[in-house]
Amino acid sequence: MDTRYQSTSIEQKFSFLSSVPEEGASGFITDFSRSKELQKISHDRIPGGAHTYAKGDDQYPEMSPAFLVKGKGCHVWDVDGNEFIEYGMGLRSVTLGHAYEPVVEAAYQQMLLGSNFTRPATIEIEAAQKLLSLITSAEMVKFAKNGSDVTTAAVKLARAYTGRDLVAICADQPFFSTDDWFIGATTMTAGIPDAIQQMTVKFRFNDIHSLEDLFALYPGRVACVIMEVETADAPKGNFLNEVRQACQDNCALLIFDEMITGFRWAVGGAQALYGVTPDLSTFGKALGNGFSISALVGKREIMQLGGLQHDRERVFLLSQTHGAENHTLAAAIATMTIYETEPVVEFLDRQGLRLKNGILKIISENGLDEFVEILGKPCNLIYVTRDRQKNRSQEFRTLFLQEIIKRGVIAPSFVVSYSHTDEDIDRTISAAGEALVVYRKALDEGIEKYLVGRPVKPVFRKYN
Ligand SMILES: Cc1ncc(COP(=O)(O)O)c(C=O)c1O
């Protein structure tokens, strides 16, 4: 690729990145002084200091890079010039790597032709055809910008199609939307009318009886079941097929939220891997390698209620100014082409497994098997930290984050990308190994001796 992305002004702006920051006396990354200055400004101007809660200060230790300025592959640089290997990049949206050149180039070429016109651009059809060719259950698609746009649209479409009002969500899964139908079912219900809260009901993952009980409790009222196919918990036995059948028997729609699983579990999504066909499904995150794009896909008979070729009441389905931004669609086409032609899914699994095995070995060597767990599919690893009493612990999560950050790794999860090389993985294993030695000492001697500042907190809580 040519050099136009490294324009002089960008270089000047971030010139400090080329000077290697001074290491602390210990050799660890300890200088976050510019980050600390910017934190004061950001909290004054932005509620929470960030535009996405999951990136916020309450999710990270005090000794951490608060602002990043550049990413390349799986490496990022903070505002103090510190370099890190990053995991879970862009909240799992950056599957290929930061500033991934074929994707950036495709977006750039499209930008030269214009970003947004008065009538649809031809690339809207091109992107639709590409996505529909990859997802077997998808007969029609509408693009949007965020995952929440499309999960909310799926729920609305299901309500319109069935003429029912209740939404059944999986209680064990963490997130479906920033909109009230979902946030109203969390502990952060401020600003959400009670009437809306009452319309979302919950069932348990891998517990078909809990879903059947809902259908029995609310006969003829459940419009849809929305769930992820798999999170850290894998579906057991015939659970997914039983959910499919229960929806069919009760005339409710089945929506698979594939925001995380799409293009990561398999190119055709987790639905392809498990061979279960939903009525509607939603994709985002990996679809654009960090560009803002999401998609609602599904059966024609349902999707076309948002269109012009039916006699039923019209559904206002996803109509946004930036819904089909041309260069984002170009980025998505380039990204999907890479998933189709390169072994991305296999690579994510392989690197995740290398990382998991390496860290599990160190966990055992330090006698931490009952205190640190690595969960999930290799392509989407998370970890759980426990205290001396073996209870889940935010303090110990913070300590682990603090110690691994010190050693040059930002790992709120261990979610890998196509850019995590063997060397990156091995450096991470070594950093995690040292962090776990400190974890062991903190268990034995008391965490207050090792943790700097306050612990992290869960996003969903009623008060600060
Ligand atoms: C499973 C799942 N569904 C939906 C969403 C919402 O997507 P977005 O943040 O793009 O609105 C998320 C976001 O993390 C998610 O993980």
XYZ file of C-alpha atoms and ligand atoms in Angstrom:
480
model
C 0.000 0.000 0.000
C 1.217 3.526 -0.658
C 2.071 5.990 2.059
C -0.870 8.372 1.857
C -2.213 7.112 5.210
C 0.887 8.388 6.995
C 0.302 12.039 6.158
C 2.677 14.581 7.646
C 0.035 16.043 9.904
C -0.666 12.654 11.470
C 3.034 12.059 11.945
C 3.427 15.454 13.576
C 0.426 14.942 15.784
C 1.776 11.676 17.122
C 5.487 12.366 16.801
C 5.981 11.336 20.431
C 5.175 7.768 19.392
C 8.507 7.398 17.649
C 10.422 8.200 20.828
C 10.610 5.131 23.021
C 9.204 6.060 26.446
C 11.502 5.746 29.402
C 11.000 2.518 31.239
C 10.330 2.643 34.949
C 13.221 1.578 37.178
C 11.726 -1.927 37.172
C 11.580 -2.191 33.362
C 7.786 -2.206 33.574
C 5.404 0.183 31.827
C 4.530 2.654 34.565
C 4.321 6.073 32.909
C 0.693 6.992 32.286
C 1.126 10.706 32.972
C -0.459 11.992 29.736
C -3.297 9.524 30.187
C -3.933 10.878 33.689
C -4.057 14.466 32.412
C -6.515 13.541 29.668
C -8.706 11.621 32.113
C -9.357 14.838 34.030
C -10.473 16.585 30.842
C -12.495 13.678 29.503
C -14.579 13.230 32.653
C -15.314 16.940 32.604
C -16.578 16.802 29.000
C -17.899 13.257 28.495
C -20.137 11.458 31.016
C -18.071 8.481 32.149
C -15.033 9.851 30.305
C -15.660 7.618 27.272
C -18.383 7.074 24.689
C -18.675 3.341 25.363
C -19.014 2.013 28.928
C -16.943 -1.101 28.228
C -13.948 1.135 27.424
C -14.418 3.287 30.540
C -12.089 3.974 33.464
C -14.139 1.876 35.884
C -13.320 -1.173 33.737
C -9.535 -0.790 34.079
C -7.007 -0.476 36.892
C -5.652 2.909 37.890
C -2.270 1.995 36.419
C -3.435 1.660 32.856
C -3.353 3.417 29.482
C -6.501 5.552 29.462
C -6.239 6.730 25.851
C -4.871 4.987 22.792
C -3.782 6.861 19.713
C -2.688 4.267 17.185
C -3.145 0.601 16.355
C -1.452 -1.670 13.834
C -2.188 -5.381 13.690
C -2.704 -6.432 17.299
C -0.446 -3.708 18.716
C -1.607 -0.364 20.077
C 0.197 2.708 21.335
C -1.100 4.889 24.146
C -0.922 8.640 24.532
C 2.248 8.262 26.625
C 3.960 6.353 23.797
C 3.727 2.942 25.496
C 3.212 -0.025 23.171
C 0.938 -2.955 24.024
C -0.311 -6.202 22.554
C -4.089 -5.876 22.652
C -6.878 -8.445 23.066
C -10.576 -8.148 22.309
C -9.744 -5.301 19.985
C -12.563 -2.787 19.378
C -14.897 -4.789 21.624
C -14.310 -7.842 19.380
C -15.022 -5.931 16.164
C -11.447 -5.835 14.860
C -11.052 -9.478 13.854
C -8.352 -9.059 11.228
C -6.184 -6.414 12.864
C -5.987 -2.672 13.341
C -5.490 -0.620 10.163
C -5.674 -3.820 8.124
C -4.454 -2.647 4.767
C -6.777 -4.375 2.238
C -9.783 -3.167 4.268
C -8.456 0.370 4.680
C -7.594 0.499 0.979
C -11.105 -0.644 -0.037
C -12.699 1.992 2.194
C -10.309 4.668 0.915
C -11.007 3.921 -2.751
C -14.743 4.103 -2.095
C -14.382 7.371 -0.170
C -12.842 8.922 -3.258
C -16.141 8.192 -5.029
C -18.283 9.762 -2.297
C -19.615 8.569 1.032
C -23.356 9.108 0.878
C -25.726 10.081 -1.952
C -29.381 11.125 -2.291
C -30.290 7.749 -3.775
C -28.813 4.324 -2.985
C -25.317 3.519 -4.207
C -24.748 0.349 -6.225
C -22.418 -0.878 -3.519
C -25.525 -1.435 -1.341
C -26.565 -4.291 -3.629
C -23.006 -5.601 -3.883
C -22.643 -5.729 -0.076
C -26.099 -7.301 0.312
C -25.304 -10.017 -2.217
C -21.995 -10.768 -0.560
C -23.526 -11.170 2.895
C -26.510 -13.176 1.627
C -24.144 -15.551 -0.154
C -22.421 -16.349 3.144
C -25.358 -16.754 5.561
C -27.592 -19.643 4.542
C -30.670 -18.524 6.517
C -30.497 -15.022 5.035
C -32.882 -14.265 2.175
C -32.900 -10.493 2.671
C -30.710 -8.027 4.550
C -30.794 -4.492 5.910
C -27.589 -2.800 6.991
C -27.199 -0.413 9.918
C -24.352 0.985 11.979
C -24.453 -0.736 15.397
C -25.458 -4.114 16.719
C -28.165 -2.548 18.835
C -29.812 -1.032 15.741
C -30.346 -4.474 14.292
C -31.271 -6.451 17.402
C -33.864 -3.778 18.187
C -35.084 -3.888 14.591
C -35.338 -7.684 14.789
C -37.482 -7.424 17.919
C -39.706 -4.803 16.322
C -40.119 -6.865 13.158
C -40.984 -9.943 15.228
C -43.601 -7.944 17.142
C -45.115 -6.635 13.907
C -45.063 -10.049 12.208
C -46.641 -11.921 15.130
C -48.842 -9.121 16.503
C -47.506 -9.928 20.000
C -45.657 -7.790 22.527
C -43.391 -9.915 24.776
C -39.726 -10.563 24.055
C -38.005 -13.595 25.611
C -34.282 -13.062 26.191
C -31.657 -15.466 27.455
C -30.956 -14.481 31.068
C -27.435 -15.921 31.090
C -26.162 -13.865 28.197
C -24.704 -10.450 28.865
C -25.844 -8.032 26.181
C -28.281 -7.624 23.308
C -28.864 -3.905 22.815
C -28.418 -0.415 24.214
C -32.180 0.074 23.748
C -34.817 0.019 26.452
C -36.299 -3.421 25.698
C -32.961 -4.891 26.830
C -31.481 -2.317 29.261
C -34.841 -2.366 31.076
C -34.099 -6.000 31.929
C -30.757 -5.130 33.611
C -30.182 -3.415 36.962
C -29.704 -0.014 35.236
C -33.359 0.748 34.646
C -33.269 4.517 35.292
C -35.236 6.368 32.615
C -37.030 3.259 31.348
C -40.807 3.112 31.931
C -42.045 0.167 33.957
C -44.399 -0.807 31.132
C -41.408 -1.418 28.853
C -39.538 -3.361 31.537
C -42.525 -5.700 31.904
C -42.407 -6.651 28.235
C -39.085 -8.474 28.398
C -39.101 -11.906 30.012
C -36.234 -14.302 30.629
C -35.343 -17.948 30.170
C -32.153 -19.851 31.037
C -29.521 -21.122 28.612
C -29.425 -24.915 28.261
C -32.745 -25.141 30.134
C -35.517 -25.836 27.646
C -38.058 -26.153 30.454
C -37.504 -22.527 31.449
C -38.444 -21.481 27.898
C -41.429 -23.826 27.772
C -42.549 -22.386 31.121
C -42.500 -18.883 29.608
C -44.640 -19.969 26.685
C -47.046 -21.592 29.156
C -47.124 -18.545 31.439
C -47.763 -16.107 28.575
C -49.825 -18.052 26.022
C -49.966 -16.322 22.633
C -47.966 -13.339 23.903
C -44.300 -14.069 23.126
C -43.295 -12.466 19.814
C -39.752 -13.763 19.743
C -36.916 -15.529 21.482
C -33.593 -13.735 21.152
C -30.333 -15.391 22.138
C -26.715 -15.978 21.272
C -26.056 -19.472 19.964
C -23.080 -19.849 22.303
C -21.166 -17.733 24.800
C -18.647 -19.098 27.310
C -21.243 -21.853 27.770
C -21.658 -24.220 24.842
C -25.155 -25.438 23.973
C -25.716 -28.860 25.533
C -27.352 -31.859 23.875
C -30.208 -30.884 21.626
C -30.887 -27.523 23.300
C -30.746 -25.334 20.182
C -33.035 -27.637 18.208
C -35.427 -27.747 21.156
C -35.523 -23.943 21.245
C -36.166 -23.923 17.493
C -39.022 -26.396 17.954
C -40.529 -24.566 20.948
C -40.610 -21.327 18.930
C -42.269 -23.106 16.037
C -44.840 -24.789 18.289
C -45.719 -21.469 19.899
C -45.656 -19.384 16.701
C -42.850 -17.154 18.017
C -39.856 -16.105 15.942
C -36.339 -17.284 16.751
C -33.673 -14.586 16.531
C -29.986 -15.473 16.786
C -27.792 -12.576 17.873
C -24.548 -13.346 16.036
C -22.811 -10.096 16.912
C -19.926 -11.987 18.511
C -20.219 -15.413 16.898
C -20.703 -14.188 13.299
C -17.578 -14.745 11.160
C -15.715 -15.881 14.303
C -17.320 -19.303 14.942
C -17.648 -19.956 11.213
C -17.947 -17.786 8.106
C -21.663 -18.601 8.047
C -21.985 -17.854 11.765
C -22.632 -20.120 14.739
C -25.954 -21.071 13.115
C -23.961 -22.769 10.343
C -21.669 -24.493 12.835
C -24.590 -25.908 14.837
C -26.935 -26.386 11.862
C -29.905 -24.572 13.394
C -31.825 -22.082 11.259
C -33.242 -18.962 12.923
C -36.030 -16.822 11.456
C -33.960 -13.671 11.817
C -30.361 -13.090 12.800
C -28.146 -10.143 13.490
C -24.507 -9.526 12.629
C -22.090 -6.692 13.387
C -18.670 -6.374 14.968
C -16.482 -8.680 12.783
C -18.514 -7.777 9.700
C -16.524 -4.593 9.121
C -13.217 -5.199 10.936
C -13.887 -2.180 13.164
C -15.842 -0.076 10.671
C -19.317 0.714 11.924
C -21.650 -1.753 10.248
C -24.295 -4.231 11.329
C -26.870 -6.310 9.506
C -30.320 -7.708 10.106
C -30.915 -10.776 7.951
C -33.674 -13.329 7.730
C -36.546 -14.939 5.943
C -38.039 -12.988 3.054
C -41.594 -13.388 4.323
C -40.681 -11.545 7.524
C -38.055 -9.102 6.255
C -40.234 -7.821 3.443
C -42.663 -6.250 5.931
C -40.094 -3.439 5.905
C -40.365 -3.204 2.108
C -42.668 -2.062 -0.674
C -43.923 -5.377 -2.038
C -46.636 -6.540 0.384
C -50.189 -5.681 1.409
C -49.765 -5.851 5.171
C -49.313 -2.892 7.514
C -45.941 -1.241 6.855
C -43.098 -1.665 9.352
C -40.624 1.203 9.765
C -37.513 -0.936 9.496
C -34.061 0.608 9.885
C -33.910 3.808 7.887
C -30.868 5.798 8.948
C -28.910 8.615 7.355
C -25.695 6.644 7.637
C -27.173 3.154 7.455
C -25.512 2.325 4.155
C -22.451 4.549 4.235
C -20.602 3.679 1.029
C -17.049 3.280 2.295
C -18.176 1.204 5.262
C -19.909 -1.174 2.879
C -16.691 -1.337 0.844
C -14.785 -2.166 4.038
C -17.334 -4.881 4.856
C -17.088 -6.423 1.379
C -13.289 -6.496 1.647
C -13.515 -7.988 5.138
C -16.009 -10.686 4.103
C -13.841 -11.537 1.090
C -10.902 -12.162 3.408
C -13.025 -14.443 5.621
C -14.070 -16.317 2.493
C -10.643 -16.730 0.962
C -8.282 -16.966 3.928
C -8.286 -19.337 6.913
C -9.255 -16.641 9.431
C -11.606 -18.779 11.523
C -9.052 -21.595 11.753
C -6.278 -19.144 12.653
C -8.323 -17.568 15.466
C -8.996 -21.000 16.931
C -5.366 -22.059 16.626
C -3.925 -18.924 18.222
C -6.577 -18.961 20.941
C -5.709 -22.562 21.747
C -1.975 -21.807 21.877
C -2.708 -18.976 24.298
C -5.123 -21.001 26.405
C -2.749 -23.956 26.744
C 0.181 -21.696 27.615
C -1.703 -19.834 30.319
C -3.355 -22.963 31.738
C 0.102 -24.457 32.216
C 1.214 -21.449 34.231
C -2.018 -21.430 36.217
C -1.275 -25.006 37.265
C 2.386 -24.314 38.016
C 1.317 -21.583 40.426
C -1.367 -23.691 42.095
C -4.066 -21.350 40.789
C -6.431 -23.862 39.151
C -9.216 -22.988 41.562
C -8.627 -19.240 41.313
C -8.175 -18.416 37.614
C -10.253 -20.008 34.871
C -10.026 -19.588 31.113
C -13.449 -20.052 29.521
C -15.020 -20.108 26.080
C -14.142 -21.205 22.597
C -10.484 -20.660 21.688
C -11.476 -17.903 19.245
C -13.283 -16.028 22.021
C -11.577 -16.666 25.364
C -12.512 -14.896 28.570
C -11.159 -15.410 32.075
C -12.588 -15.520 35.579
C -10.660 -14.458 38.685
C -11.397 -15.663 42.211
C -10.286 -14.579 45.677
C -9.017 -16.703 48.590
C -12.570 -17.828 49.329
C -12.928 -18.799 45.656
C -15.601 -16.188 45.074
C -15.534 -14.258 41.804
C -13.434 -11.189 42.491
C -13.248 -7.792 40.807
C -10.217 -6.979 43.007
C -8.262 -9.917 41.638
C -9.415 -9.140 38.084
C -8.025 -5.632 38.581
C -4.748 -6.977 39.942
C -4.327 -9.328 36.982
C -5.109 -6.504 34.534
C -2.700 -4.195 36.344
C 0.149 -6.702 36.270
C -0.312 -7.772 32.657
C -0.610 -4.144 31.500
C 2.665 -3.387 33.280
C 4.191 -6.088 31.119
C 2.841 -4.681 27.861
C -0.457 -6.513 27.336
C -4.008 -5.104 27.472
C -6.234 -8.118 28.056
C -9.772 -7.510 29.291
C -10.347 -10.868 27.578
C -8.101 -13.179 25.597
C -9.981 -12.665 22.335
C -7.427 -13.013 19.532
C -7.343 -11.577 16.008
C -5.882 -12.652 12.652
C -2.904 -10.419 13.487
C -1.845 -12.182 16.706
C 1.371 -13.930 15.662
C 2.979 -16.807 17.545
C 5.434 -14.285 18.954
C 2.600 -12.079 20.263
C 0.925 -15.087 21.847
C 4.156 -16.293 23.449
C 4.947 -12.818 24.796
C 1.445 -12.731 26.254
C 1.901 -16.124 27.905
C 5.114 -14.907 29.455
C 3.493 -11.631 30.670
C 0.504 -13.556 32.048
C 2.920 -15.957 33.756
C 4.624 -13.135 35.635
C 1.274 -11.525 36.445
C 0.058 -14.819 37.893
C 3.086 -15.071 40.172
C 1.978 -11.731 41.662
C -1.608 -13.061 41.838
C -0.379 -16.047 43.848
C 1.519 -13.772 46.237
C -1.549 -11.543 46.628
C -3.650 -14.585 47.540
C -1.052 -15.635 50.106
C -0.092 -12.251 51.532
C -3.156 -10.043 50.942
C -4.186 -8.169 47.820
C -3.808 -4.720 49.422
C -0.053 -5.201 49.290
C -0.123 -5.451 45.484
C -3.184 -3.659 44.059
C -2.726 0.030 43.255
C -5.959 2.005 43.760
C -9.588 0.942 43.513
C -10.919 -2.231 41.857
C -12.880 -2.319 38.596
C -16.680 -2.549 38.726
C -19.292 -4.233 36.540
C -20.901 -1.902 33.957
C -24.417 -2.856 35.025
C -24.853 -1.437 38.547
C -27.443 0.932 39.938
C -25.099 3.385 41.657
C -21.465 4.391 41.269
C -24.103 -10.189 21.672
C -24.243 -8.716 21.428
N -25.367 -8.236 20.884
C -25.545 -6.926 20.641
C -24.562 -6.009 20.966
C -24.782 -4.560 20.697
O -23.934 -4.137 19.666
P -23.509 -2.602 19.548
O -22.643 -2.275 20.720
O -22.765 -2.560 18.235
O -24.752 -1.786 19.526
C -23.373 -6.455 21.555
C -22.326 -5.498 21.930
O -21.385 -5.761 22.621
C -23.205 -7.842 21.792
O -22.085 -8.335 22.353
